[in-house]
C-alpha cells in the first residue's frame, strides 16, 4: 500500500526507502523542486517510483474562456475518464502529489444547466492548477426556502464523512473563473475569490462583498462554528460570514482583480428563493449568534447520496422548526455551561 508522509512516499511490507534526496528528476518544466524518492522492492525485482510534491502556484497559467456546455453528464464522464477520477469524483493531478485535499461545496437547487456548465468548466482548470479535489453538490429539497449557508454547513460535515479534506471552497454554481491564475488552494487566511464578477462589470458590488466564492482552510471553519443556519431566502448570509470572521479576529484576503475574474450567465429569479425579510434583523445580531448557531447546531436529513463518476450529489431536507428549536437549545446549553463555570458557582 502506498502512504504519503511529510517527506515523500512510504510503501508498507517489504519496501524500504533508500534515498530521499539523492535523486532529482524533473518531470516537466513546471517543476522546480523535487520530493523525489527511490523505492526498492527487495524481495522482487527492483522498482523505482518518483513522486513530486505539487507546487503551490504552477506557472504557465492564464486567461481562459468560459463556454456553455450543451452535452450530457455522460459526455463529461467520458471526457474526464483519462484522469481516472475515483467514484464520487475524486480527481488527483497526474503529474505530482498534492498535499491538500480540496472539497468544492455547491449549494444547489434547480439549476441543471448551470451545474453542467460548472462540471464542464472546472475540472480542466483545477487539474492545470494541480489541485486534488472533489465537487460536492448539496441540493436542498423544495419544501423549504433555499438556505445557502446551511447547505455550506452540510457540505462541510458531509464531505468530512467521505475523506479528510483540508481545504473547502464554497462556490455559487453560476460563477465560472476565467483566469486560472486564480488558484483554488487554501492559505492560512480565508480567501474571497469572486473579486471581478461579470454581472457587476467585473468589479466588486461593494467593498465588503464576501459572496460568490470563498476558500476556507478547515481550521478557520471550525473557529467560526461554520456558517449561520438562519438565512432562509436570498441575501445576508454572506455578510454574516464576514461578521463571523471579525468575531474570531480574522481577516480575509483576495487575489488581484485581474485573477479573480468570473463569468456569470444571466438567469431569471429563482423560485423558492425570495429575498429574505429577516436578513437585516439577523445581521444585526450576527456576532452574538456565532457560538450556538452554526456547525454545532445544524439539523438536516440526508435523503440521498449519489456518488457520480465526476462529482458527489447529496440531497437534503430541512425541517425549519426542528432546526430553530435545536439552535435555541444549543444556546441554552452553552449558557448553562457558562454559568456553571463562572467563579460564583465554583465557590
Ligand atoms: C448584498 C446582500 C448580499 C449579496 C450582495 C450582492 C444583504 C444584507 C443586507 C445589507 N446583502 O446587499 O447577500 O450577496 O448584495 O448581491 O442583502
GROMACS .gro file of C-alpha atoms and ligand atoms in nm:
model
  364
    1UNK     CA    1   0.000   0.000   0.000
    2UNK     CA    2   0.125   0.349  -0.079
    3UNK     CA    3   0.118   0.600   0.202
    4UNK     CA    4   0.220   0.962   0.184
    5UNK     CA    5   0.441   1.107   0.454
    6UNK     CA    6   0.574   1.455   0.508
    7UNK     CA    7   0.891   1.362   0.325
    8UNK     CA    8   0.751   1.159   0.042
    9UNK     CA    9   0.601   0.817  -0.003
   10UNK     CA   10   0.629   0.504   0.205
   11UNK     CA   11   0.538   0.158   0.097
   12UNK     CA   12   0.448  -0.090   0.364
   13UNK     CA   13   0.560  -0.454   0.353
   14UNK     CA   14   0.890  -0.541   0.201
   15UNK     CA   15   0.968  -0.198   0.056
   16UNK     CA   16   1.217   0.040   0.203
   17UNK     CA   17   1.302   0.394   0.118
   18UNK     CA   18   1.664   0.416   0.019
   19UNK     CA   19   1.721   0.773  -0.079
   20UNK     CA   20   1.520   1.088  -0.015
   21UNK     CA   21   1.738   1.348  -0.171
   22UNK     CA   22   1.991   1.188  -0.399
   23UNK     CA   23   1.763   1.158  -0.696
   24UNK     CA   24   1.647   1.480  -0.853
   25UNK     CA   25   1.449   1.418  -1.164
   26UNK     CA   26   1.244   1.688  -1.330
   27UNK     CA   27   0.924   1.551  -1.474
   28UNK     CA   28   0.839   1.858  -1.668
   29UNK     CA   29   0.930   2.220  -1.692
   30UNK     CA   30   0.669   2.325  -1.434
   31UNK     CA   31   0.850   2.153  -1.154
   32UNK     CA   32   1.147   2.329  -1.000
   33UNK     CA   33   1.159   2.148  -0.667
   34UNK     CA   34   1.152   1.777  -0.622
   35UNK     CA   35   1.046   1.550  -0.342
   36UNK     CA   36   1.160   1.251  -0.542
   37UNK     CA   37   1.241   0.928  -0.378
   38UNK     CA   38   1.369   0.596  -0.499
   39UNK     CA   39   1.195   0.292  -0.364
   40UNK     CA   40   1.341  -0.051  -0.398
   41UNK     CA   41   1.148  -0.369  -0.358
   42UNK     CA   42   1.396  -0.608  -0.202
   43UNK     CA   43   1.201  -0.926  -0.247
   44UNK     CA   44   1.102  -0.893  -0.612
   45UNK     CA   45   1.266  -0.714  -0.896
   46UNK     CA   46   1.376  -0.354  -0.841
   47UNK     CA   47   1.101  -0.093  -0.877
   48UNK     CA   48   1.157   0.279  -0.898
   49UNK     CA   49   0.890   0.534  -0.826
   50UNK     CA   50   0.934   0.905  -0.848
   51UNK     CA   51   0.673   1.132  -0.690
   52UNK     CA   52   0.697   1.507  -0.670
   53UNK     CA   53   0.503   1.737  -0.448
   54UNK     CA   54   0.283   1.974  -0.649
   55UNK     CA   55   0.386   2.337  -0.646
   56UNK     CA   56   0.152   2.585  -0.478
   57UNK     CA   57   0.146   2.814  -0.783
   58UNK     CA   58   0.218   2.624  -1.101
   59UNK     CA   59   0.329   2.873  -1.368
   60UNK     CA   60   0.217   2.896  -1.730
   61UNK     CA   61  -0.145   2.961  -1.643
   62UNK     CA   62  -0.352   3.244  -1.783
   63UNK     CA   63  -0.682   3.361  -1.920
   64UNK     CA   64  -0.927   3.101  -2.036
   65UNK     CA   65  -1.266   3.139  -2.187
   66UNK     CA   66  -1.595   3.020  -2.047
   67UNK     CA   67  -1.813   2.828  -2.295
   68UNK     CA   68  -2.163   2.699  -2.237
   69UNK     CA   69  -2.173   2.325  -2.247
   70UNK     CA   70  -2.452   2.161  -2.443
   71UNK     CA   71  -2.370   1.797  -2.382
   72UNK     CA   72  -2.475   1.546  -2.119
   73UNK     CA   73  -2.324   1.419  -1.795
   74UNK     CA   74  -2.232   1.103  -1.985
   75UNK     CA   75  -2.026   1.314  -2.229
   76UNK     CA   76  -1.839   1.467  -1.935
   77UNK     CA   77  -1.786   1.126  -1.774
   78UNK     CA   78  -1.621   1.014  -2.097
   79UNK     CA   79  -1.422   1.334  -2.136
   80UNK     CA   80  -1.273   1.301  -1.786
   81UNK     CA   81  -1.212   0.926  -1.799
   82UNK     CA   82  -0.846   0.989  -1.883
   83UNK     CA   83  -0.799   1.149  -1.538
   84UNK     CA   84  -0.932   0.834  -1.370
   85UNK     CA   85  -1.142   1.004  -1.100
   86UNK     CA   86  -1.243   0.780  -0.811
   87UNK     CA   87  -1.617   0.719  -0.768
   88UNK     CA   88  -1.782   1.032  -0.629
   89UNK     CA   89  -1.549   1.244  -0.843
   90UNK     CA   90  -1.220   1.249  -0.655
   91UNK     CA   91  -0.969   1.391  -0.903
   92UNK     CA   92  -0.593   1.386  -0.845
   93UNK     CA   93  -0.329   1.560  -1.053
   94UNK     CA   94  -0.141   1.311  -1.269
   95UNK     CA   95   0.196   1.486  -1.263
   96UNK     CA   96   0.260   1.527  -0.894
   97UNK     CA   97   0.131   1.459  -0.548
   98UNK     CA   98  -0.080   1.732  -0.390
   99UNK     CA   99  -0.078   1.757  -0.010
  100UNK     CA  100  -0.402   1.950   0.023
  101UNK     CA  101  -0.738   1.786  -0.038
  102UNK     CA  102  -0.998   2.029  -0.164
  103UNK     CA  103  -1.374   1.989  -0.133
  104UNK     CA  104  -1.574   2.227  -0.352
  105UNK     CA  105  -1.916   2.276  -0.195
  106UNK     CA  106  -2.200   2.396  -0.416
  107UNK     CA  107  -2.534   2.489  -0.255
  108UNK     CA  108  -2.779   2.387  -0.523
  109UNK     CA  109  -3.138   2.377  -0.635
  110UNK     CA  110  -3.294   2.356  -0.979
  111UNK     CA  111  -3.000   2.482  -1.186
  112UNK     CA  112  -2.925   2.182  -1.405
  113UNK     CA  113  -2.785   2.388  -1.695
  114UNK     CA  114  -2.553   2.584  -1.469
  115UNK     CA  115  -2.437   2.269  -1.299
  116UNK     CA  116  -2.345   2.114  -1.634
  117UNK     CA  117  -2.154   2.430  -1.724
  118UNK     CA  118  -1.974   2.415  -1.391
  119UNK     CA  119  -1.881   2.049  -1.432
  120UNK     CA  120  -1.760   2.117  -1.783
  121UNK     CA  121  -1.559   2.425  -1.693
  122UNK     CA  122  -1.395   2.346  -1.360
  123UNK     CA  123  -1.207   2.014  -1.365
  124UNK     CA  124  -0.970   2.106  -1.653
  125UNK     CA  125  -0.875   2.428  -1.474
  126UNK     CA  126  -0.828   2.260  -1.139
  127UNK     CA  127  -0.610   1.990  -1.291
  128UNK     CA  128  -0.397   2.252  -1.467
  129UNK     CA  129  -0.354   2.405  -1.123
  130UNK     CA  130  -0.255   2.063  -0.986
  131UNK     CA  131  -0.538   2.055  -0.733
  132UNK     CA  132  -0.667   1.734  -0.574
  133UNK     CA  133  -1.041   1.788  -0.545
  134UNK     CA  134  -1.396   1.658  -0.521
  135UNK     CA  135  -1.706   1.855  -0.616
  136UNK     CA  136  -1.996   1.818  -0.371
  137UNK     CA  137  -2.336   1.940  -0.486
  138UNK     CA  138  -2.566   1.992  -0.188
  139UNK     CA  139  -2.926   2.003  -0.305
  140UNK     CA  140  -3.195   2.124  -0.068
  141UNK     CA  141  -3.535   1.963  -0.132
  142UNK     CA  142  -3.808   2.208  -0.240
  143UNK     CA  143  -4.028   2.211   0.077
  144UNK     CA  144  -3.847   2.499   0.242
  145UNK     CA  145  -3.696   2.827   0.119
  146UNK     CA  146  -3.341   2.798  -0.010
  147UNK     CA  147  -3.080   2.828   0.265
  148UNK     CA  148  -2.738   2.870   0.109
  149UNK     CA  149  -2.530   2.898   0.427
  150UNK     CA  150  -2.696   2.598   0.591
  151UNK     CA  151  -2.605   2.393   0.284
  152UNK     CA  152  -2.247   2.507   0.320
  153UNK     CA  153  -2.251   2.367   0.675
  154UNK     CA  154  -2.398   2.043   0.544
  155UNK     CA  155  -2.141   2.024   0.263
  156UNK     CA  156  -1.857   2.068   0.510
  157UNK     CA  157  -1.987   1.799   0.750
  158UNK     CA  158  -2.080   1.551   0.478
  159UNK     CA  159  -1.753   1.596   0.286
  160UNK     CA  160  -1.558   1.515   0.602
  161UNK     CA  161  -1.752   1.191   0.634
  162UNK     CA  162  -1.608   1.093   0.294
  163UNK     CA  163  -1.243   1.197   0.337
  164UNK     CA  164  -1.012   1.419   0.540
  165UNK     CA  165  -1.041   1.733   0.329
  166UNK     CA  166  -0.823   2.018   0.449
  167UNK     CA  167  -0.946   2.298   0.223
  168UNK     CA  168  -1.304   2.396   0.137
  169UNK     CA  169  -1.424   2.624  -0.140
  170UNK     CA  170  -1.786   2.732  -0.111
  171UNK     CA  171  -1.898   2.813  -0.463
  172UNK     CA  172  -2.203   2.952  -0.640
  173UNK     CA  173  -2.297   2.722  -0.926
  174UNK     CA  174  -2.325   3.013  -1.171
  175UNK     CA  175  -1.982   3.168  -1.128
  176UNK     CA  176  -1.709   3.049  -1.363
  177UNK     CA  177  -1.346   3.158  -1.312
  178UNK     CA  178  -1.190   3.287  -1.632
  179UNK     CA  179  -0.831   3.326  -1.525
  180UNK     CA  180  -0.664   3.016  -1.398
  181UNK     CA  181  -0.408   3.211  -1.201
  182UNK     CA  182  -0.693   3.230  -0.952
  183UNK     CA  183  -0.555   2.933  -0.765
  184UNK     CA  184  -0.806   2.703  -0.593
  185UNK     CA  185  -0.591   2.622  -0.292
  186UNK     CA  186  -0.614   2.740   0.067
  187UNK     CA  187  -0.385   2.967   0.262
  188UNK     CA  188  -0.399   3.015   0.638
  189UNK     CA  189  -0.635   3.313   0.595
  190UNK     CA  190  -0.978   3.267   0.439
  191UNK     CA  191  -0.986   3.398   0.082
  192UNK     CA  192  -1.260   3.570  -0.113
  193UNK     CA  193  -1.209   3.474  -0.477
  194UNK     CA  194  -1.500   3.638  -0.664
  195UNK     CA  195  -1.338   3.978  -0.696
  196UNK     CA  196  -1.422   4.085  -1.051
  197UNK     CA  197  -1.760   3.948  -1.145
  198UNK     CA  198  -1.908   3.992  -1.490
  199UNK     CA  199  -2.261   4.080  -1.372
  200UNK     CA  200  -2.113   4.379  -1.185
  201UNK     CA  201  -1.899   4.487  -1.479
  202UNK     CA  202  -1.601   4.298  -1.340
  203UNK     CA  203  -1.597   4.495  -1.016
  204UNK     CA  204  -1.696   4.430  -0.657
  205UNK     CA  205  -2.058   4.536  -0.596
  206UNK     CA  206  -1.933   4.697  -0.272
  207UNK     CA  207  -1.603   4.690  -0.087
  208UNK     CA  208  -1.702   4.440   0.182
  209UNK     CA  209  -1.867   4.195  -0.059
  210UNK     CA  210  -1.792   3.842   0.060
  211UNK     CA  211  -2.021   3.632  -0.161
  212UNK     CA  212  -1.995   3.402  -0.461
  213UNK     CA  213  -1.678   3.205  -0.395
  214UNK     CA  214  -1.478   3.176  -0.071
  215UNK     CA  215  -1.189   2.945   0.022
  216UNK     CA  216  -1.154   2.830   0.382
  217UNK     CA  217  -0.895   2.608   0.544
  218UNK     CA  218  -1.064   2.357   0.776
  219UNK     CA  219  -0.926   2.522   1.089
  220UNK     CA  220  -1.098   2.853   1.010
  221UNK     CA  221  -1.438   2.691   0.952
  222UNK     CA  222  -1.409   2.525   1.291
  223UNK     CA  223  -1.312   2.854   1.450
  224UNK     CA  224  -1.621   3.037   1.322
  225UNK     CA  225  -1.853   2.744   1.400
  226UNK     CA  226  -1.918   2.726   1.025
  227UNK     CA  227  -2.198   2.947   0.900
  228UNK     CA  228  -2.534   3.066   1.027
  229UNK     CA  229  -2.831   2.832   0.979
  230UNK     CA  230  -3.094   3.104   0.991
  231UNK     CA  231  -3.082   3.269   0.647
  232UNK     CA  232  -3.376   3.124   0.454
  233UNK     CA  233  -3.426   3.303   0.121
  234UNK     CA  234  -3.194   3.539  -0.065
  235UNK     CA  235  -2.940   3.772   0.094
  236UNK     CA  236  -2.737   3.845   0.402
  237UNK     CA  237  -2.579   3.507   0.467
  238UNK     CA  238  -2.252   3.607   0.301
  239UNK     CA  239  -2.236   3.929   0.504
  240UNK     CA  240  -2.289   3.710   0.811
  241UNK     CA  241  -1.981   3.504   0.714
  242UNK     CA  242  -1.778   3.822   0.712
  243UNK     CA  243  -1.914   3.919   1.056
  244UNK     CA  244  -1.808   3.581   1.196
  245UNK     CA  245  -1.453   3.634   1.083
  246UNK     CA  246  -1.442   3.965   1.264
  247UNK     CA  247  -1.560   3.796   1.589
  248UNK     CA  248  -1.270   3.550   1.582
  249UNK     CA  249  -1.026   3.823   1.483
  250UNK     CA  250  -0.955   3.710   1.129
  251UNK     CA  251  -0.944   3.897   0.802
  252UNK     CA  252  -1.000   3.757   0.458
  253UNK     CA  253  -0.766   3.817   0.166
  254UNK     CA  254  -0.835   3.842  -0.207
  255UNK     CA  255  -0.646   3.765  -0.526
  256UNK     CA  256  -0.573   4.060  -0.757
  257UNK     CA  257  -0.874   4.164  -0.965
  258UNK     CA  258  -0.703   4.050  -1.287
  259UNK     CA  259  -0.701   3.698  -1.146
  260UNK     CA  260  -1.027   3.685  -0.952
  261UNK     CA  261  -1.241   3.722  -1.264
  262UNK     CA  262  -1.567   3.532  -1.306
  263UNK     CA  263  -1.810   3.492  -1.594
  264UNK     CA  264  -2.174   3.494  -1.478
  265UNK     CA  265  -2.450   3.392  -1.720
  266UNK     CA  266  -2.773   3.585  -1.685
  267UNK     CA  267  -3.062   3.395  -1.526
  268UNK     CA  268  -3.414   3.470  -1.404
  269UNK     CA  269  -3.523   3.493  -1.040
  270UNK     CA  270  -3.514   3.159  -0.856
  271UNK     CA  271  -3.848   3.029  -0.736
  272UNK     CA  272  -3.820   2.917  -0.374
  273UNK     CA  273  -3.554   3.176  -0.301
  274UNK     CA  274  -3.738   3.504  -0.233
  275UNK     CA  275  -3.549   3.796  -0.084
  276UNK     CA  276  -3.520   3.737   0.291
  277UNK     CA  277  -3.713   3.986   0.500
  278UNK     CA  278  -3.527   3.869   0.812
  279UNK     CA  279  -3.183   3.945   0.682
  280UNK     CA  280  -3.140   4.288   0.843
  281UNK     CA  281  -3.256   4.163   1.183
  282UNK     CA  282  -3.031   3.857   1.160
  283UNK     CA  283  -2.731   4.061   1.055
  284UNK     CA  284  -2.797   4.292   1.349
  285UNK     CA  285  -2.717   4.016   1.598
  286UNK     CA  286  -2.491   3.801   1.377
  287UNK     CA  287  -2.192   3.846   1.604
  288UNK     CA  288  -2.368   3.722   1.917
  289UNK     CA  289  -2.511   3.409   1.746
  290UNK     CA  290  -2.183   3.264   1.625
  291UNK     CA  291  -2.125   3.029   1.923
  292UNK     CA  292  -2.460   2.849   1.908
  293UNK     CA  293  -2.585   2.899   1.551
  294UNK     CA  294  -2.364   2.700   1.314
  295UNK     CA  295  -2.197   2.363   1.275
  296UNK     CA  296  -2.269   2.269   1.636
  297UNK     CA  297  -2.646   2.311   1.599
  298UNK     CA  298  -2.734   2.241   1.235
  299UNK     CA  299  -3.011   1.983   1.182
  300UNK     CA  300  -3.084   1.825   0.846
  301UNK     CA  301  -3.182   1.497   0.695
  302UNK     CA  302  -2.983   1.335   0.414
  303UNK     CA  303  -3.235   1.180   0.177
  304UNK     CA  304  -2.989   1.053  -0.083
  305UNK     CA  305  -2.616   1.048  -0.158
  306UNK     CA  306  -2.535   0.989  -0.523
  307UNK     CA  307  -2.172   0.915  -0.590
  308UNK     CA  308  -2.150   1.002  -0.956
  309UNK     CA  309  -1.839   0.940  -1.166
  310UNK     CA  310  -1.727   1.301  -1.161
  311UNK     CA  311  -1.897   1.453  -0.855
  312UNK     CA  312  -2.099   1.373  -0.542
  313UNK     CA  313  -2.463   1.483  -0.524
  314UNK     CA  314  -2.616   1.499  -0.176
  315UNK     CA  315  -2.991   1.560  -0.133
  316UNK     CA  316  -3.108   1.703   0.195
  317UNK     CA  317  -3.432   1.812   0.363
  318UNK     CA  318  -3.455   2.079   0.627
  319UNK     CA  319  -3.724   2.096   0.893
  320UNK     CA  320  -3.712   2.463   0.981
  321UNK     CA  321  -3.896   2.428   1.311
  322UNK     CA  322  -3.670   2.146   1.434
  323UNK     CA  323  -3.367   2.340   1.327
  324UNK     CA  324  -3.469   2.658   1.506
  325UNK     CA  325  -3.551   2.463   1.824
  326UNK     CA  326  -3.215   2.293   1.815
  327UNK     CA  327  -3.028   2.618   1.773
  328UNK     CA  328  -3.218   2.762   2.071
  329UNK     CA  329  -3.134   2.454   2.278
  330UNK     CA  330  -2.767   2.490   2.193
  331UNK     CA  331  -2.781   2.848   2.313
  332UNK     CA  332  -2.935   2.740   2.645
  333UNK     CA  333  -2.683   2.457   2.683
  334UNK     CA  334  -2.389   2.693   2.631
  335UNK     CA  335  -2.533   2.949   2.873
  336UNK     CA  336  -2.575   2.680   3.140
  337UNK     CA  337  -2.215   2.569   3.089
  338UNK     CA  338  -2.103   2.927   3.115
  339UNK     CA  339  -2.297   2.978   3.438
  340UNK     CA  340  -2.158   2.658   3.591
  341UNK     CA  341  -1.805   2.761   3.514
  342UNK     CA  342  -1.845   3.117   3.643
  343UNK     CA  343  -1.646   3.191   3.963
  344UNK     CA  344  -1.958   3.246   4.174
  345UNK     CA  345  -2.073   2.887   4.116
  346UNK     CA  346  -1.732   2.741   4.177
  347UNK     CA  347  -1.716   2.856   4.539
  348LIG     C1  348  -2.597   4.244  -0.063
  348LIG     C2  349  -2.659   4.124   0.004
  348LIG     C3  350  -2.569   4.005  -0.016
  348LIG     C4  351  -2.546   3.985  -0.168
  348LIG     C5  352  -2.490   4.113  -0.228
  348LIG     C6  353  -2.469   4.105  -0.378
  348LIG     C7  354  -2.794   4.181   0.203
  348LIG     C8  355  -2.795   4.207   0.354
  348LIG     C9  356  -2.848   4.343   0.386
  348LIG    C10  357  -2.746   4.451   0.376
  348LIG     N1  358  -2.675   4.152   0.148
  348LIG     O1  359  -2.676   4.355  -0.044
  348LIG     O2  360  -2.624   3.891   0.042
  348LIG     O3  361  -2.457   3.880  -0.192
  348LIG     O4  362  -2.581   4.220  -0.200
  348LIG     O5  363  -2.585   4.074  -0.446
  348LIG     O6  364  -2.898   4.187   0.140
   0.00000   0.00000   0.00000
